[in-house]
Short mmCIF file of C-alpha atoms and ligand atoms in Angstrom, two decimals:
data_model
loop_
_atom_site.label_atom_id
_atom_site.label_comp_id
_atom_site.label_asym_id
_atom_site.label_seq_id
_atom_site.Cartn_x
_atom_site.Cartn_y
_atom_site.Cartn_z
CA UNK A 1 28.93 58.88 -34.25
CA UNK A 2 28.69 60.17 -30.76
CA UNK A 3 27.95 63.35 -29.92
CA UNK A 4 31.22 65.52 -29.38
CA UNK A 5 32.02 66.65 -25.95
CA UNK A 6 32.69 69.99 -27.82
CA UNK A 7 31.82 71.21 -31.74
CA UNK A 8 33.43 74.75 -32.23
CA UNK A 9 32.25 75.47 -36.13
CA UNK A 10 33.56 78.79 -38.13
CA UNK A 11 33.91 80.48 -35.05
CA UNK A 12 35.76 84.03 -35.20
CA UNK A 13 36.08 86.37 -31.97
CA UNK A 14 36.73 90.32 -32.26
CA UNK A 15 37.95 92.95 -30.02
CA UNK A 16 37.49 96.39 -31.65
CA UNK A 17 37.33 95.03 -34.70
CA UNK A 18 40.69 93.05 -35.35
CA UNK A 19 39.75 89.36 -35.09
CA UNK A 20 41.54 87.50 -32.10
CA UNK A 21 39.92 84.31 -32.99
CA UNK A 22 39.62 83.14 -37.23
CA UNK A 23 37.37 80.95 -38.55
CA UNK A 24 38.13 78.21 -36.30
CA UNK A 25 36.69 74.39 -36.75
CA UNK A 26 36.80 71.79 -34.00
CA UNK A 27 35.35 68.70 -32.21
CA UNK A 28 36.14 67.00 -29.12
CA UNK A 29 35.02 63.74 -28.19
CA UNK A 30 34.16 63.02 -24.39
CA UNK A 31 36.47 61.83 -21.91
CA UNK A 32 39.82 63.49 -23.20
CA UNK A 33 42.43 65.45 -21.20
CA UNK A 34 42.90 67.83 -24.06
CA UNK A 35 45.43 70.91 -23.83
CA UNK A 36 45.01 74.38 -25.93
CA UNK A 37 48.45 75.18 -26.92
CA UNK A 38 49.85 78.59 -28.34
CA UNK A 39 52.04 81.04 -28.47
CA UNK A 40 51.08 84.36 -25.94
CA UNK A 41 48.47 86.22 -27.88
CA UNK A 42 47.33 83.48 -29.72
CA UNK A 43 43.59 83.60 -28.40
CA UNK A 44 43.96 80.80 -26.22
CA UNK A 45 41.71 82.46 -23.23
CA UNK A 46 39.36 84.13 -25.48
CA UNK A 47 38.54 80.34 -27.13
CA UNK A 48 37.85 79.02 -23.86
CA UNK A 49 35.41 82.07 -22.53
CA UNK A 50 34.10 82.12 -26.39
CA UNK A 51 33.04 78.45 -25.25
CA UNK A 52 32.09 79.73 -21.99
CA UNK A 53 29.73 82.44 -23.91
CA UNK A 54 31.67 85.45 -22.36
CA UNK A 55 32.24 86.51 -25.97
CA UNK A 56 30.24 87.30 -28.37
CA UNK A 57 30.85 85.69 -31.59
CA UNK A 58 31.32 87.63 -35.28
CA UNK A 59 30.46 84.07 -36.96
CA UNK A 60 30.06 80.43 -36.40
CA UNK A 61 28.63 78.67 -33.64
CA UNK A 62 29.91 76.50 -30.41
CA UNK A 63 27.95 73.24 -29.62
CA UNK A 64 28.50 71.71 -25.66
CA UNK A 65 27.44 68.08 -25.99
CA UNK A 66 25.73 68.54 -28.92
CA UNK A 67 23.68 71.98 -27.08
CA UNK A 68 23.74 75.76 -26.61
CA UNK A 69 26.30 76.33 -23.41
CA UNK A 70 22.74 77.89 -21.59
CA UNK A 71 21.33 74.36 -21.58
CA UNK A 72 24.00 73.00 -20.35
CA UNK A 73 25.62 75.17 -17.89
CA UNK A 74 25.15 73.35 -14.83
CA UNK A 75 27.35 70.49 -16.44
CA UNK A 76 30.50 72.88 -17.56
CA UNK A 77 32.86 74.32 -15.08
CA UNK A 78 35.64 77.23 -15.53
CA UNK A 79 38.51 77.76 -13.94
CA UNK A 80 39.22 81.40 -15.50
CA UNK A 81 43.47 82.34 -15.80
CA UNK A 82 45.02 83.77 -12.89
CA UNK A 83 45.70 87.53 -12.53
CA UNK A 84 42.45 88.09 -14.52
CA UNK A 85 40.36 87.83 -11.75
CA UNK A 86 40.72 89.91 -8.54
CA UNK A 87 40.63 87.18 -5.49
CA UNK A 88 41.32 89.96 -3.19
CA UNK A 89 37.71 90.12 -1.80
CA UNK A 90 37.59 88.87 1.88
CA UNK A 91 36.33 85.20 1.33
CA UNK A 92 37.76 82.30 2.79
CA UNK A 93 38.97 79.23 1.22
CA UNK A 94 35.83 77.17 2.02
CA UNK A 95 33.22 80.49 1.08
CA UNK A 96 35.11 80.41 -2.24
CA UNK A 97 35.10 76.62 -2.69
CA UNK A 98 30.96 76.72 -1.58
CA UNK A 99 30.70 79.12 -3.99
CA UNK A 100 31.00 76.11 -6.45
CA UNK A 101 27.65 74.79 -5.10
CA UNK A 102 25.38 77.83 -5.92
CA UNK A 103 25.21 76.77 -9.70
CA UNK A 104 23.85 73.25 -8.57
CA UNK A 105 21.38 74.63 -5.93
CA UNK A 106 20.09 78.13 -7.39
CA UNK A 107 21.38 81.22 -5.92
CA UNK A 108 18.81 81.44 -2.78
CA UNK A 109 18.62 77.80 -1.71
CA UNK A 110 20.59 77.69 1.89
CA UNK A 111 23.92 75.10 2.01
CA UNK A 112 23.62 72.74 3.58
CA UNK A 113 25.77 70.61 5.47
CA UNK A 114 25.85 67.99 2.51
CA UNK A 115 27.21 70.69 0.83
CA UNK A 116 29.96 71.50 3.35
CA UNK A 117 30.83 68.20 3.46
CA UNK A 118 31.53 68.07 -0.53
CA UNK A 119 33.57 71.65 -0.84
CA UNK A 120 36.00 69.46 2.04
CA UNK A 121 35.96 66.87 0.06
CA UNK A 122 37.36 68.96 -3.22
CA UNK A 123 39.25 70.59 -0.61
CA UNK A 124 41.11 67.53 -0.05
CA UNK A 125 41.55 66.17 -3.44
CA UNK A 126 43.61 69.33 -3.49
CA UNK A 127 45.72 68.87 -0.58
CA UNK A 128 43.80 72.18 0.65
CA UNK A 129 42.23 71.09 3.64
CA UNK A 130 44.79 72.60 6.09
CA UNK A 131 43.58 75.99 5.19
CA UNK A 132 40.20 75.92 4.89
CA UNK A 133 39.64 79.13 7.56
CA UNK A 134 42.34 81.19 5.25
CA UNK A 135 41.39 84.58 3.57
CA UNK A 136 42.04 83.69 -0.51
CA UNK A 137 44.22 86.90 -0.40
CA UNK A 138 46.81 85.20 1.94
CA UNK A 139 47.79 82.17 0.16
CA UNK A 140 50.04 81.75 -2.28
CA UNK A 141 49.84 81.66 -6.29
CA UNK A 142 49.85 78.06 -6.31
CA UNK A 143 47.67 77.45 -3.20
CA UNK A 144 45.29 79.65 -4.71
CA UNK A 145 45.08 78.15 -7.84
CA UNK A 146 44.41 74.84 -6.07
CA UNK A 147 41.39 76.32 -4.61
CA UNK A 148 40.00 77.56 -7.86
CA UNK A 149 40.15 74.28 -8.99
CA UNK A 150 38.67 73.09 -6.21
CA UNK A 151 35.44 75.22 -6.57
CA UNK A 152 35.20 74.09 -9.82
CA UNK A 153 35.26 70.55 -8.67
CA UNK A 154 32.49 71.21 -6.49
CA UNK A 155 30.37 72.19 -9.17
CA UNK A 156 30.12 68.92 -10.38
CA UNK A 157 30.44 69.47 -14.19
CA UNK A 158 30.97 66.66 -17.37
CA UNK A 159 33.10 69.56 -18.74
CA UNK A 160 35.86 71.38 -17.08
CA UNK A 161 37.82 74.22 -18.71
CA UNK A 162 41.05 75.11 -16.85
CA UNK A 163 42.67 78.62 -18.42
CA UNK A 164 46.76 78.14 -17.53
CA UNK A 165 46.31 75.78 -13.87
CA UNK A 166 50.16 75.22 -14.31
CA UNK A 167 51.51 78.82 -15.03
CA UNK A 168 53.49 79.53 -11.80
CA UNK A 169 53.35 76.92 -9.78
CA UNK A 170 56.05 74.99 -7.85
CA UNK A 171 56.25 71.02 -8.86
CA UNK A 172 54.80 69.60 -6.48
CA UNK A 173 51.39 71.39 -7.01
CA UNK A 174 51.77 70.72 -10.71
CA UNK A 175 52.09 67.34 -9.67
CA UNK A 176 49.06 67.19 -7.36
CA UNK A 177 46.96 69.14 -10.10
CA UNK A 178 48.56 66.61 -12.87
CA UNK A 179 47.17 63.67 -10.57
CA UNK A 180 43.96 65.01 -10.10
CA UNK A 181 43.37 65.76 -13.55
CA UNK A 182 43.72 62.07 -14.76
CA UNK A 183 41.35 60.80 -12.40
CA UNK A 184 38.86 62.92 -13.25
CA UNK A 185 39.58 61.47 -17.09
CA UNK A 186 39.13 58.34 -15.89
CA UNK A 187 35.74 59.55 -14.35
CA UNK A 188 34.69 60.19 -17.73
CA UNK A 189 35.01 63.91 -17.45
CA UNK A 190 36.23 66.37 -20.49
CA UNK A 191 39.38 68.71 -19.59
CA UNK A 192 40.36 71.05 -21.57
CA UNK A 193 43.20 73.13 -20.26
CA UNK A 194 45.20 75.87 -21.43
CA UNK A 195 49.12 75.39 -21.71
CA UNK A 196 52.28 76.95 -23.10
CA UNK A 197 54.69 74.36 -22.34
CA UNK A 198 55.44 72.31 -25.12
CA UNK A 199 57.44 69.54 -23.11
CA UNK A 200 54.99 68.96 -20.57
CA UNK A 201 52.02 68.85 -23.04
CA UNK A 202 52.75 66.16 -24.71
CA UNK A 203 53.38 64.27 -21.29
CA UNK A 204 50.36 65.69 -20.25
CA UNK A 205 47.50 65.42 -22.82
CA UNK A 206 45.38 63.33 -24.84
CA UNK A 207 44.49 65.39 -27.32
CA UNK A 208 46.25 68.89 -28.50
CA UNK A 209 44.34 72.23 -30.03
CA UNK A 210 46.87 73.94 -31.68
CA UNK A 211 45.66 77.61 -31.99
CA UNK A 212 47.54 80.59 -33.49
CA UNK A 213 44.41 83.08 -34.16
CA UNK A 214 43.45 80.19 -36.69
CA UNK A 215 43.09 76.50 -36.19
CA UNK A 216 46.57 74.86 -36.73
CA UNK A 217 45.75 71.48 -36.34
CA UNK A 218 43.51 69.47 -33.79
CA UNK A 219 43.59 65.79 -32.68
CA UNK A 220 45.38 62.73 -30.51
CA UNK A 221 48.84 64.37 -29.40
CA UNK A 222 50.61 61.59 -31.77
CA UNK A 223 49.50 62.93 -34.92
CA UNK A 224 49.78 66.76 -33.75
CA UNK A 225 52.82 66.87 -32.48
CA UNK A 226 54.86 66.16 -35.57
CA UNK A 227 57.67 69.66 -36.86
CA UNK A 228 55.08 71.29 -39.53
CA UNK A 229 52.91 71.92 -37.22
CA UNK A 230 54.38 72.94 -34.67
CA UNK A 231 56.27 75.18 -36.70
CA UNK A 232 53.16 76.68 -37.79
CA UNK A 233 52.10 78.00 -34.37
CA UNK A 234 55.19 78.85 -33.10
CA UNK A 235 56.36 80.42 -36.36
CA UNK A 236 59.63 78.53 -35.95
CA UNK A 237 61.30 79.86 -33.04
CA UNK A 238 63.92 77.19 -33.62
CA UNK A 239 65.73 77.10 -29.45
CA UNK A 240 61.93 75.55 -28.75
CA UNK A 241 61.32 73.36 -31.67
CA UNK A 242 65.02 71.59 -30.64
CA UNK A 243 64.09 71.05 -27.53
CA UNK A 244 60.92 69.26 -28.48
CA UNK A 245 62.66 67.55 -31.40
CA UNK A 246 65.23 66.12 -28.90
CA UNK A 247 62.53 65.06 -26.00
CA UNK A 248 60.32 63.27 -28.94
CA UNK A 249 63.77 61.29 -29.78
CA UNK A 250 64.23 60.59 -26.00
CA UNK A 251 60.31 59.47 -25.87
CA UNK A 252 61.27 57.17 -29.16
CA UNK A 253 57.97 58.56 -30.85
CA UNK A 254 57.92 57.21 -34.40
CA UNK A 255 58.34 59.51 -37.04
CA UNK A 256 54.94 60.49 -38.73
CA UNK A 257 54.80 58.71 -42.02
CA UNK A 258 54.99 59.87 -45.12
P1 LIG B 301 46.19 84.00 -25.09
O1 LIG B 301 45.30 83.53 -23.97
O2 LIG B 301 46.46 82.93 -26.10
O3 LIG B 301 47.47 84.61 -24.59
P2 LIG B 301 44.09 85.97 -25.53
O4 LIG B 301 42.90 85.19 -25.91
O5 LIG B 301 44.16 86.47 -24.14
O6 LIG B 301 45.42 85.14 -25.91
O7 LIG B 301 44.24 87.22 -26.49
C1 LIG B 301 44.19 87.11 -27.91
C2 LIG B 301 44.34 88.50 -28.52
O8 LIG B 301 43.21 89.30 -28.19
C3 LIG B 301 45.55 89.26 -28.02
O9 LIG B 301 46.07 90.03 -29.08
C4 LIG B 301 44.99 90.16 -26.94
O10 LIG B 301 45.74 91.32 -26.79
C5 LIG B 301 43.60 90.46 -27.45
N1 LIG B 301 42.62 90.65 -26.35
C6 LIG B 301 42.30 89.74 -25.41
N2 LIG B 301 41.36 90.20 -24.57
C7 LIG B 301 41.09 91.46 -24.98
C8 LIG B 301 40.19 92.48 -24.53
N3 LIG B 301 39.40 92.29 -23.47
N4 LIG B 301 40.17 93.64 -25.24
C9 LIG B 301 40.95 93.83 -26.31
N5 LIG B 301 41.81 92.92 -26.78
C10 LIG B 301 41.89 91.75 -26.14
MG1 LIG B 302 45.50 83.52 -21.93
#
């Protein structure tokens, strides 16, 4: 078999004790738009900077592409969750996107204009170019997040984890991000990205990680996205689970067999 993309074995995560993470088991193959779904609380952010190695781990281990994450760092990118990291420093919108370049180059090597040339370039896949001489403070939530993204484009990673890129956002930026995220799948990169909406997950994703402190389930969307399971991780807050009954009817996906 290939090596996974990602191999998360018997993995727990603690803060003061009290275990926001439990014994979880995963792998995810290469080239999958894959979303982390959950209720709030659930551990969804500490999974991804777990993976990351932001936190330490009580037990298991986390394989990137079949390595420890410090072999492999220059081909993983983060976007971390907004409102968890203060952008308020005076950068502009192309300092923060060249920022994405120091990882490739080593912190002391100039930039050059090459690399210039490539933080417009992510710039533009974002529709971001119009603001490039902007202070980060002064845009918007959604612009901003655009130009996260956009750094960690210009990074240049096989792996890209994205913590919440649609939470408060107007639609067209979702749409723009949406966009951008398939064609990077169909560069052959790995996505993971946290989520909470269940509609727009299944529309959205390849594969789902459902997480409620423990592994629910893991796997192509068709065969996680079935009532048990979802139930499971939501704990069957039943306004939400008729809503996604009703828009798997209107998607005509066959019931799972018995
Ligand atoms: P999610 O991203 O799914 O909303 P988190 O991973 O942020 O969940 O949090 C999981 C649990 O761990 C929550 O109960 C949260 O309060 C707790 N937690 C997260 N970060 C910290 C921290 N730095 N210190 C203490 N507790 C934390
Ligand atoms: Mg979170």
């Amino acid at each position: 078999m290939q090596i996974p993309a990602i191999e998360v074995h018997d993995v727990t995560v603690s803060y003061n004790r009290k275990p926001a993470l439990w014994g979880i088991d995963f792998a995810v193959p290469e080239g999958k738009l894959v979303g982390i779904i959950g209720p709030n609380g659930a551990g969804k952010s500490t999974m991804i900077k777990a993976m990351m190695d932001l936190n330490k781990l009580d037990s298991g281990y986390i394989k990137l592409f079949g390595k420890d994450i410090q072999d492999v760092r220059d081909r993983v990118a983060y976007v971390p969750q907004r409102g968890s990291v203060d952008w308020d420093f005076p950068a502009s919108v192309l300092d923060v996107v060249l920022m994405g370049r120091y990882g490739k180059k080593g912190l002391f090597k100039r930039i050059q204009k090459s690399d210039k040339e490539m933080a417009l370039a992510c710039l533009e896949k974002v529709n971001m170019l119009p603001y490039i001489n902007r202070q980060i403070s002064q845009l918007s939530g959604g612009q901003q997040q655009r130009v996260f993204i956009a750094r960690s484009l210009a990074q240049e990673a096989d792996l890209y984890f994205m913590d919440e890129p649609f939470a408060g956002i107007d639609a067209t930026t979702e749409k723009t991000i949406f966009d951008l995220l398939l064609k990077m799948r169909a560069e052959g990169k790995t996505i993971l990205v946290v989520h909470h909406d269940l509609q727009s997950a299944y529309l959205y994703f390849d594969w789902i990680i459902l997480l409620n402190t423990q592994l629910i389930a893991s796997g192509p969307k068709e065969e996680i996205f079935v009532p048990e399971y979802l139930q499971k991780t939501y704990g069957g807050k039943i306004d939400l689970l008729t809503k996604v009954g009703e828009m798997l009817g209107e998607l005509q996906v066959p019931p799972r067999e018995k």
